[in-house]
């Protein structure tokens, strides 16, 4: 098959969606398919390159999202590479202009994160009054949200990495494309020898963001520090902006109070630094208020780390049948699960092995690429 990924988020630009495109395009090309990625320009990188066997074209700017120029550009690339279909993301509705074109290949839209769904939108609201501010911001961004709504309704094929996001959309009464299926995201296996720092460390990977569960960290520390006075929670990710709060980093600093000394903000990390952070960690936490199918959890799984995750999003599906723990970060169950892992190296090792076994069994590139091709072709 000839497949075109059309997404502005591709490393080094963007975040988790870009990582998905990178991993999925590599999995499909390794399986013998011809894959092209049309993405946004990046400083110091050529406009065309070959990454493995994936052809990457960096031809537009983020400011051009949803424009007809970029849609026509994508159609031209699709003709050039004889694409059997084009995959776009729901986020920002960047495939919406493409879907409105008459003569085009089928368009597959993968659901990752969109503001049409209240579960994702309001995960950013810690205070009740922030919801009104988020709604106002959504009114100002109506073009992007309209594009997201159009994409998930009119996609020729709608894919989701987990059942939960489809359930949330259906529960809310959102109109979804008729042809839809669940195909999980993938990650390459690693040659990884697990290790830990001498002193207890907990790792949270993700931008400084309300939705990633930062408001729960102080209460978590208050429960954990009496048992582990040398504990550090490391957080890897850049700052973000929250409605009515401004810089989340500044707000988080104030909110931590006397617990601030137990938190280390690592900022944005390159791959080597990220590997070092995973190596140090005794436990990886994902206390998100919503996360569809976080790449960071896949990264922790493939690195054999014990994981404590929230139930909000696709994490319960990702970790099903493993020794890791799903717990509500608003309850004492979450820090209690972290405390049990910190105090029991054998339990950590057992949990780490179980998640690594699952990710290698269920989310390996060969299995996911095959499921992806089968699902898409079944609708064509």
CSV table of C-alpha atoms in Angstrom, one decimal:
chain,number,residue,atom,x,y,z
A,1,UNK,CA,0.0,0.0,0.0
A,2,UNK,CA,1.0,3.6,-0.6
A,3,UNK,CA,0.1,5.8,2.4
A,4,UNK,CA,0.4,9.5,3.0
A,5,UNK,CA,0.5,10.9,6.5
A,6,UNK,CA,-0.6,14.6,6.5
A,7,UNK,CA,0.1,16.2,9.9
A,8,UNK,CA,1.9,19.4,11.0
A,9,UNK,CA,3.1,17.6,14.1
A,10,UNK,CA,6.2,15.5,13.3
A,11,UNK,CA,9.5,15.6,15.2
A,12,UNK,CA,10.9,18.0,16.0
A,13,UNK,CA,7.6,19.8,15.9
A,14,UNK,CA,4.6,19.1,18.0
A,15,UNK,CA,4.3,16.5,20.7
A,16,UNK,CA,2.6,13.1,21.2
A,17,UNK,CA,0.7,13.1,17.9
A,18,UNK,CA,4.0,13.7,16.0
A,19,UNK,CA,5.6,10.8,17.9
A,20,UNK,CA,2.6,8.6,16.8
A,21,UNK,CA,3.1,9.6,13.2
A,22,UNK,CA,6.8,8.8,13.4
A,23,UNK,CA,6.3,5.4,15.1
A,24,UNK,CA,3.4,4.4,12.8
A,25,UNK,CA,5.0,5.5,9.6
A,26,UNK,CA,8.1,3.5,10.5
A,27,UNK,CA,6.0,0.5,11.4
A,28,UNK,CA,4.2,0.5,8.1
A,29,UNK,CA,7.4,1.1,6.0
A,30,UNK,CA,9.1,-1.7,7.8
A,31,UNK,CA,6.1,-3.9,6.9
A,32,UNK,CA,6.8,-3.2,3.3
A,33,UNK,CA,4.4,-0.3,2.6
A,34,UNK,CA,5.4,2.9,0.8
A,35,UNK,CA,5.0,5.8,3.3
A,36,UNK,CA,5.3,9.5,2.8
A,37,UNK,CA,4.9,12.1,5.5
A,38,UNK,CA,3.8,15.7,4.6
A,39,UNK,CA,4.5,17.9,7.6
A,40,UNK,CA,5.5,21.4,8.7
A,41,UNK,CA,8.9,23.1,8.2
A,42,UNK,CA,11.5,22.8,10.9
A,43,UNK,CA,14.6,25.0,11.4
A,44,UNK,CA,17.8,23.6,10.0
A,45,UNK,CA,16.1,20.5,8.5
A,46,UNK,CA,15.8,20.0,4.7
A,47,UNK,CA,12.5,20.3,3.0
A,48,UNK,CA,12.8,16.7,1.8
A,49,UNK,CA,14.6,13.8,3.6
A,50,UNK,CA,14.6,10.1,3.9
A,51,UNK,CA,14.2,8.9,7.5
A,52,UNK,CA,14.8,5.1,7.4
A,53,UNK,CA,12.6,4.2,4.4
A,54,UNK,CA,10.0,7.0,5.1
A,55,UNK,CA,10.0,10.0,2.8
A,56,UNK,CA,9.5,13.2,4.8
A,57,UNK,CA,8.4,16.4,3.1
A,58,UNK,CA,8.5,19.6,5.3
A,59,UNK,CA,6.5,22.0,3.1
A,60,UNK,CA,4.2,24.2,5.1
A,61,UNK,CA,3.8,26.3,8.2
A,62,UNK,CA,1.5,25.7,11.2
A,63,UNK,CA,-0.2,29.1,10.3
A,64,UNK,CA,-1.5,27.5,7.1
A,65,UNK,CA,-3.5,24.7,8.9
A,66,UNK,CA,-6.9,24.0,7.2
A,67,UNK,CA,-6.0,26.3,4.2
A,68,UNK,CA,-6.8,25.2,0.7
A,69,UNK,CA,-3.2,25.8,-0.4
A,70,UNK,CA,-2.1,23.0,2.0
A,71,UNK,CA,-5.0,20.8,1.0
A,72,UNK,CA,-4.0,21.1,-2.6
A,73,UNK,CA,-0.4,20.5,-1.7
A,74,UNK,CA,-1.4,17.3,0.0
A,75,UNK,CA,-3.4,16.2,-3.0
A,76,UNK,CA,-0.4,16.9,-5.2
A,77,UNK,CA,1.9,14.8,-3.0
A,78,UNK,CA,-0.8,12.1,-2.9
A,79,UNK,CA,-0.9,11.9,-6.7
A,80,UNK,CA,2.9,11.9,-6.8
A,81,UNK,CA,3.2,9.0,-4.4
A,82,UNK,CA,0.1,7.2,-5.7
A,83,UNK,CA,-1.4,7.2,-2.2
A,84,UNK,CA,-4.1,4.7,-1.6
A,85,UNK,CA,-5.3,6.9,1.3
A,86,UNK,CA,-4.3,9.9,3.3
A,87,UNK,CA,-4.2,9.9,7.1
A,88,UNK,CA,-4.8,13.1,9.0
A,89,UNK,CA,-5.2,13.9,12.7
A,90,UNK,CA,-8.4,15.2,14.4
A,91,UNK,CA,-6.4,17.8,16.4
A,92,UNK,CA,-6.8,21.3,14.9
A,93,UNK,CA,-9.0,19.9,12.2
A,94,UNK,CA,-6.2,20.1,9.7
A,95,UNK,CA,-7.7,17.4,7.5
A,96,UNK,CA,-11.1,19.2,7.2
A,97,UNK,CA,-10.1,21.2,4.1
A,98,UNK,CA,-8.9,18.0,2.5
A,99,UNK,CA,-12.1,16.3,3.2
A,100,UNK,CA,-14.0,19.0,1.3
A,101,UNK,CA,-12.1,18.4,-1.9
A,102,UNK,CA,-14.0,16.3,-4.5
A,103,UNK,CA,-11.3,14.4,-6.3
A,104,UNK,CA,-9.1,12.9,-3.7
A,105,UNK,CA,-8.1,9.5,-2.2
A,106,UNK,CA,-10.0,8.3,0.9
A,107,UNK,CA,-9.1,10.2,4.0
A,108,UNK,CA,-8.5,8.4,7.3
A,109,UNK,CA,-8.8,10.5,10.5
A,110,UNK,CA,-7.1,9.3,13.6
A,111,UNK,CA,-8.6,10.6,16.9
A,112,UNK,CA,-5.9,11.8,19.3
A,113,UNK,CA,-7.2,14.9,21.1
A,114,UNK,CA,-9.8,17.4,20.2
A,115,UNK,CA,-11.8,20.2,21.9
A,116,UNK,CA,-15.1,18.9,20.6
A,117,UNK,CA,-15.2,16.4,23.4
A,118,UNK,CA,-15.9,17.9,26.8
A,119,UNK,CA,-13.8,15.2,28.5
A,120,UNK,CA,-10.7,16.5,26.8
A,121,UNK,CA,-11.7,20.2,26.8
A,122,UNK,CA,-12.5,20.4,30.5
A,123,UNK,CA,-9.6,18.4,31.7
A,124,UNK,CA,-7.8,21.7,31.5
A,125,UNK,CA,-10.1,23.3,34.1
A,126,UNK,CA,-9.0,22.9,37.7
A,127,UNK,CA,-11.4,25.6,39.0
A,128,UNK,CA,-15.1,25.7,38.1
A,129,UNK,CA,-14.8,29.2,36.8
A,130,UNK,CA,-12.1,28.1,34.3
A,131,UNK,CA,-14.8,26.3,32.3
A,132,UNK,CA,-16.4,29.5,31.2
A,133,UNK,CA,-13.0,30.9,30.1
A,134,UNK,CA,-12.3,27.7,28.2
A,135,UNK,CA,-15.6,28.0,26.5
A,136,UNK,CA,-14.9,31.6,25.6
A,137,UNK,CA,-11.5,30.5,24.2
A,138,UNK,CA,-13.2,27.8,22.1
A,139,UNK,CA,-15.5,30.5,20.6
A,140,UNK,CA,-12.4,32.4,19.6
A,141,UNK,CA,-11.0,29.2,18.1
A,142,UNK,CA,-14.2,28.2,16.4
A,143,UNK,CA,-12.5,27.6,13.0
A,144,UNK,CA,-10.2,25.0,14.5
A,145,UNK,CA,-13.0,23.3,16.5
A,146,UNK,CA,-15.3,23.4,13.6
A,147,UNK,CA,-12.5,21.7,11.6
A,148,UNK,CA,-12.2,19.0,14.3
A,149,UNK,CA,-15.9,18.4,14.3
A,150,UNK,CA,-16.1,18.2,10.5
A,151,UNK,CA,-13.1,15.8,10.4
A,152,UNK,CA,-14.5,13.3,12.9
A,153,UNK,CA,-17.9,13.4,11.3
A,154,UNK,CA,-17.0,13.3,7.6
A,155,UNK,CA,-13.9,11.1,7.6
A,156,UNK,CA,-14.1,8.3,5.1
A,157,UNK,CA,-12.6,6.1,7.9
A,158,UNK,CA,-12.3,7.2,11.6
A,159,UNK,CA,-9.7,5.4,13.7
A,160,UNK,CA,-9.2,5.7,17.5
A,161,UNK,CA,-6.4,4.2,19.5
A,162,UNK,CA,-8.8,3.2,22.3
A,163,UNK,CA,-12.5,2.4,22.8
A,164,UNK,CA,-12.8,5.0,25.5
A,165,UNK,CA,-12.6,8.1,23.3
A,166,UNK,CA,-15.3,6.7,21.0
A,167,UNK,CA,-17.5,6.0,24.0
A,168,UNK,CA,-17.1,9.5,25.3
A,169,UNK,CA,-18.0,11.0,21.9
A,170,UNK,CA,-21.1,8.8,21.7
A,171,UNK,CA,-22.1,9.6,25.2
A,172,UNK,CA,-21.9,13.3,24.5
A,173,UNK,CA,-23.9,12.9,21.3
A,174,UNK,CA,-21.1,13.8,18.9
A,175,UNK,CA,-21.7,12.7,15.3
A,176,UNK,CA,-19.0,10.3,14.2
A,177,UNK,CA,-18.1,8.9,10.8
A,178,UNK,CA,-20.0,5.7,10.0
A,179,UNK,CA,-16.8,3.7,9.2
A,180,UNK,CA,-14.8,3.6,12.5
A,181,UNK,CA,-12.6,1.2,14.3
A,182,UNK,CA,-10.1,0.9,17.1
A,183,UNK,CA,-6.4,0.5,16.1
A,184,UNK,CA,-3.9,1.1,19.0
A,185,UNK,CA,-0.8,3.2,18.7
A,186,UNK,CA,2.6,1.4,18.5
A,187,UNK,CA,6.1,1.8,19.7
A,188,UNK,CA,9.4,0.1,18.8
A,189,UNK,CA,10.8,-2.5,21.2
A,190,UNK,CA,14.0,-1.4,23.0
A,191,UNK,CA,17.1,-3.1,24.1
A,192,UNK,CA,16.7,-1.8,27.6
A,193,UNK,CA,18.4,-2.8,30.9
A,194,UNK,CA,16.2,-1.4,33.6
A,195,UNK,CA,18.0,0.6,36.4
A,196,UNK,CA,17.0,2.9,39.1
A,197,UNK,CA,18.7,5.8,41.1
A,198,UNK,CA,19.9,5.1,44.6
A,199,UNK,CA,17.3,7.4,46.1
A,200,UNK,CA,13.6,7.1,45.3
A,201,UNK,CA,12.4,8.9,42.2
A,202,UNK,CA,9.0,9.2,40.6
A,203,UNK,CA,8.7,10.4,37.0
A,204,UNK,CA,5.9,12.3,35.3
A,205,UNK,CA,6.4,12.9,31.6
A,206,UNK,CA,4.4,15.6,29.9
A,207,UNK,CA,4.2,19.3,29.5
A,208,UNK,CA,3.4,21.4,32.7
A,209,UNK,CA,-0.3,21.3,32.2
A,210,UNK,CA,-3.4,21.1,34.4
A,211,UNK,CA,-4.7,18.2,32.3
A,212,UNK,CA,-1.6,16.1,33.1
A,213,UNK,CA,-2.6,16.1,36.7
A,214,UNK,CA,-0.2,18.6,38.2
A,215,UNK,CA,-2.7,19.8,40.8
A,216,UNK,CA,-2.6,16.4,42.5
A,217,UNK,CA,1.2,16.4,43.1
A,218,UNK,CA,1.2,18.3,46.4
A,219,UNK,CA,-1.3,16.0,48.1
A,220,UNK,CA,0.6,13.1,46.7
A,221,UNK,CA,3.8,14.3,48.2
A,222,UNK,CA,2.2,15.0,51.6
A,223,UNK,CA,1.3,11.3,51.6
A,224,UNK,CA,4.6,10.0,50.4
A,225,UNK,CA,7.3,12.2,52.0
A,226,UNK,CA,6.7,10.9,55.6
A,227,UNK,CA,7.6,7.4,54.3
A,228,UNK,CA,10.3,8.4,51.8
A,229,UNK,CA,12.0,11.7,53.0
A,230,UNK,CA,14.6,11.5,50.2
A,231,UNK,CA,11.9,11.2,47.5
A,232,UNK,CA,12.0,13.4,44.4
A,233,UNK,CA,9.3,13.7,41.8
A,234,UNK,CA,10.8,14.6,38.4
A,235,UNK,CA,8.6,16.2,35.8
A,236,UNK,CA,9.9,16.2,32.2
A,237,UNK,CA,8.2,18.8,29.9
A,238,UNK,CA,8.0,22.4,29.0
A,239,UNK,CA,5.7,25.1,30.4
A,240,UNK,CA,2.2,25.7,29.2
A,241,UNK,CA,-0.6,28.3,29.6
A,242,UNK,CA,-3.8,27.8,31.6
A,243,UNK,CA,-6.9,30.0,31.3
A,244,UNK,CA,-7.0,32.4,34.1
A,245,UNK,CA,-3.8,31.1,35.7
A,246,UNK,CA,-1.2,32.1,33.1
A,247,UNK,CA,2.1,30.2,33.3
A,248,UNK,CA,1.4,26.7,34.8
A,249,UNK,CA,5.0,26.5,36.0
A,250,UNK,CA,4.6,29.7,38.1
A,251,UNK,CA,1.2,28.6,39.4
A,252,UNK,CA,2.5,25.1,40.2
A,253,UNK,CA,5.5,26.5,42.1
A,254,UNK,CA,3.1,28.5,44.3
A,255,UNK,CA,0.7,25.6,44.8
A,256,UNK,CA,3.5,23.3,45.9
A,257,UNK,CA,4.4,25.5,48.9
A,258,UNK,CA,6.8,23.7,51.3
A,259,UNK,CA,6.6,20.6,49.1
A,260,UNK,CA,8.6,22.4,46.4
A,261,UNK,CA,11.9,21.0,47.5
A,262,UNK,CA,10.7,17.5,46.5
A,263,UNK,CA,10.0,18.4,42.9
A,264,UNK,CA,12.5,18.8,40.1
A,265,UNK,CA,11.3,20.3,36.9
A,266,UNK,CA,13.5,18.9,34.1
A,267,UNK,CA,12.1,21.0,31.2
A,268,UNK,CA,12.2,19.8,27.7
A,269,UNK,CA,14.5,16.8,27.2
A,270,UNK,CA,16.2,15.3,24.2
A,271,UNK,CA,16.0,11.5,23.7
A,272,UNK,CA,19.3,10.8,25.6
A,273,UNK,CA,18.1,12.9,28.5
A,274,UNK,CA,14.7,11.3,28.4
A,275,UNK,CA,16.2,7.8,28.6
A,276,UNK,CA,18.3,8.9,31.6
A,277,UNK,CA,15.2,10.2,33.3
A,278,UNK,CA,13.4,6.9,32.7
A,279,UNK,CA,16.5,5.0,34.0
A,280,UNK,CA,16.4,7.0,37.3
A,281,UNK,CA,12.7,6.4,37.9
A,282,UNK,CA,11.5,3.9,40.4
A,283,UNK,CA,7.8,4.5,39.4
A,284,UNK,CA,6.3,6.4,36.4
A,285,UNK,CA,3.0,8.2,37.1
A,286,UNK,CA,0.3,9.4,34.8
A,287,UNK,CA,-2.2,11.2,37.0
A,288,UNK,CA,-3.9,12.8,33.9
A,289,UNK,CA,-7.4,14.3,34.0
A,290,UNK,CA,-7.6,12.9,30.4
A,291,UNK,CA,-5.2,11.2,28.1
A,292,UNK,CA,-6.4,9.3,25.0
A,293,UNK,CA,-3.5,6.9,24.5
A,294,UNK,CA,-0.4,8.6,25.8
A,295,UNK,CA,2.9,7.9,24.1
A,296,UNK,CA,4.6,8.5,27.4
A,297,UNK,CA,2.9,5.5,28.9
A,298,UNK,CA,4.0,3.3,25.9
A,299,UNK,CA,7.5,4.6,26.5
A,300,UNK,CA,7.3,3.6,30.2
A,301,UNK,CA,5.9,0.2,29.3
A,302,UNK,CA,8.7,-0.6,26.8
A,303,UNK,CA,11.2,0.4,29.5
A,304,UNK,CA,9.8,-2.0,32.0
A,305,UNK,CA,8.7,0.6,34.5
A,306,UNK,CA,6.1,0.2,37.2
A,307,UNK,CA,3.2,2.6,36.3
A,308,UNK,CA,0.5,4.2,38.3
A,309,UNK,CA,-2.1,5.8,36.1
A,310,UNK,CA,-5.4,7.6,36.3
A,311,UNK,CA,-8.6,6.0,34.8
A,312,UNK,CA,-9.4,9.0,32.6
A,313,UNK,CA,-8.8,8.1,29.0
A,314,UNK,CA,-7.2,5.1,27.4
A,315,UNK,CA,-4.7,4.1,30.1
A,316,UNK,CA,-6.9,1.3,31.6
A,317,UNK,CA,-7.0,-0.3,28.1
A,318,UNK,CA,-3.3,0.1,27.7
A,319,UNK,CA,-2.4,-1.4,31.0
A,320,UNK,CA,-5.2,-4.1,31.1
A,321,UNK,CA,-4.0,-7.4,32.6
A,322,UNK,CA,-0.7,-6.0,34.0
A,323,UNK,CA,0.6,-5.5,37.5
A,324,UNK,CA,0.6,-1.8,37.2
A,325,UNK,CA,-2.2,0.2,39.0
A,326,UNK,CA,-5.1,2.3,37.8
A,327,UNK,CA,-6.3,4.7,40.5
A,328,UNK,CA,-8.1,8.0,40.8
A,329,UNK,CA,-5.5,10.7,41.4
A,330,UNK,CA,-8.1,12.6,43.5
A,331,UNK,CA,-8.2,9.7,46.0
A,332,UNK,CA,-5.7,8.4,48.5
A,333,UNK,CA,-5.6,5.2,46.4
A,334,UNK,CA,-3.2,6.8,43.9
A,335,UNK,CA,-0.4,7.8,46.4
A,336,UNK,CA,-1.0,4.6,48.2
A,337,UNK,CA,-0.2,2.6,45.0
A,338,UNK,CA,2.9,4.7,44.4
A,339,UNK,CA,4.0,4.1,48.1
A,340,UNK,CA,3.6,0.3,47.7
A,341,UNK,CA,5.8,0.3,44.6
A,342,UNK,CA,8.4,2.6,46.2
A,343,UNK,CA,8.6,0.3,49.2
A,344,UNK,CA,8.8,-3.0,47.3
A,345,UNK,CA,11.5,-3.5,44.6
A,346,UNK,CA,10.2,-7.0,43.7
A,347,UNK,CA,6.7,-5.6,43.1
A,348,UNK,CA,8.2,-2.8,40.9
A,349,UNK,CA,10.1,-5.4,38.9
A,350,UNK,CA,7.1,-7.6,38.5
A,351,UNK,CA,4.9,-4.7,37.3
A,352,UNK,CA,7.7,-3.6,35.0
A,353,UNK,CA,8.0,-7.0,33.4
A,354,UNK,CA,4.2,-7.3,33.0
A,355,UNK,CA,3.9,-4.0,31.1
A,356,UNK,CA,6.9,-4.7,28.9
A,357,UNK,CA,5.4,-8.1,28.1
A,358,UNK,CA,2.1,-6.5,27.2
A,359,UNK,CA,3.5,-3.7,25.0
A,360,UNK,CA,5.7,-6.2,23.1
A,361,UNK,CA,2.8,-8.5,22.7
A,362,UNK,CA,0.0,-6.1,21.9
A,363,UNK,CA,1.5,-2.9,20.6
A,364,UNK,CA,4.5,-4.1,18.6
A,365,UNK,CA,4.9,-2.5,15.2
A,366,UNK,CA,4.2,-5.7,13.2
A,367,UNK,CA,0.9,-6.5,14.9
A,368,UNK,CA,-0.3,-2.9,14.9
A,369,UNK,CA,0.7,-2.2,11.3
A,370,UNK,CA,-1.1,-5.4,10.2
A,371,UNK,CA,-4.3,-4.4,12.2
A,372,UNK,CA,-4.1,-0.9,10.7
A,373,UNK,CA,-3.9,-2.2,7.1
A,374,UNK,CA,-6.7,-4.8,7.7
A,375,UNK,CA,-9.1,-2.3,9.3
A,376,UNK,CA,-8.6,0.5,6.7
A,377,UNK,CA,-8.8,-1.9,3.7
A,378,UNK,CA,-12.0,-3.5,5.2
A,379,UNK,CA,-13.7,-0.1,4.6
A,380,UNK,CA,-12.4,0.6,1.1
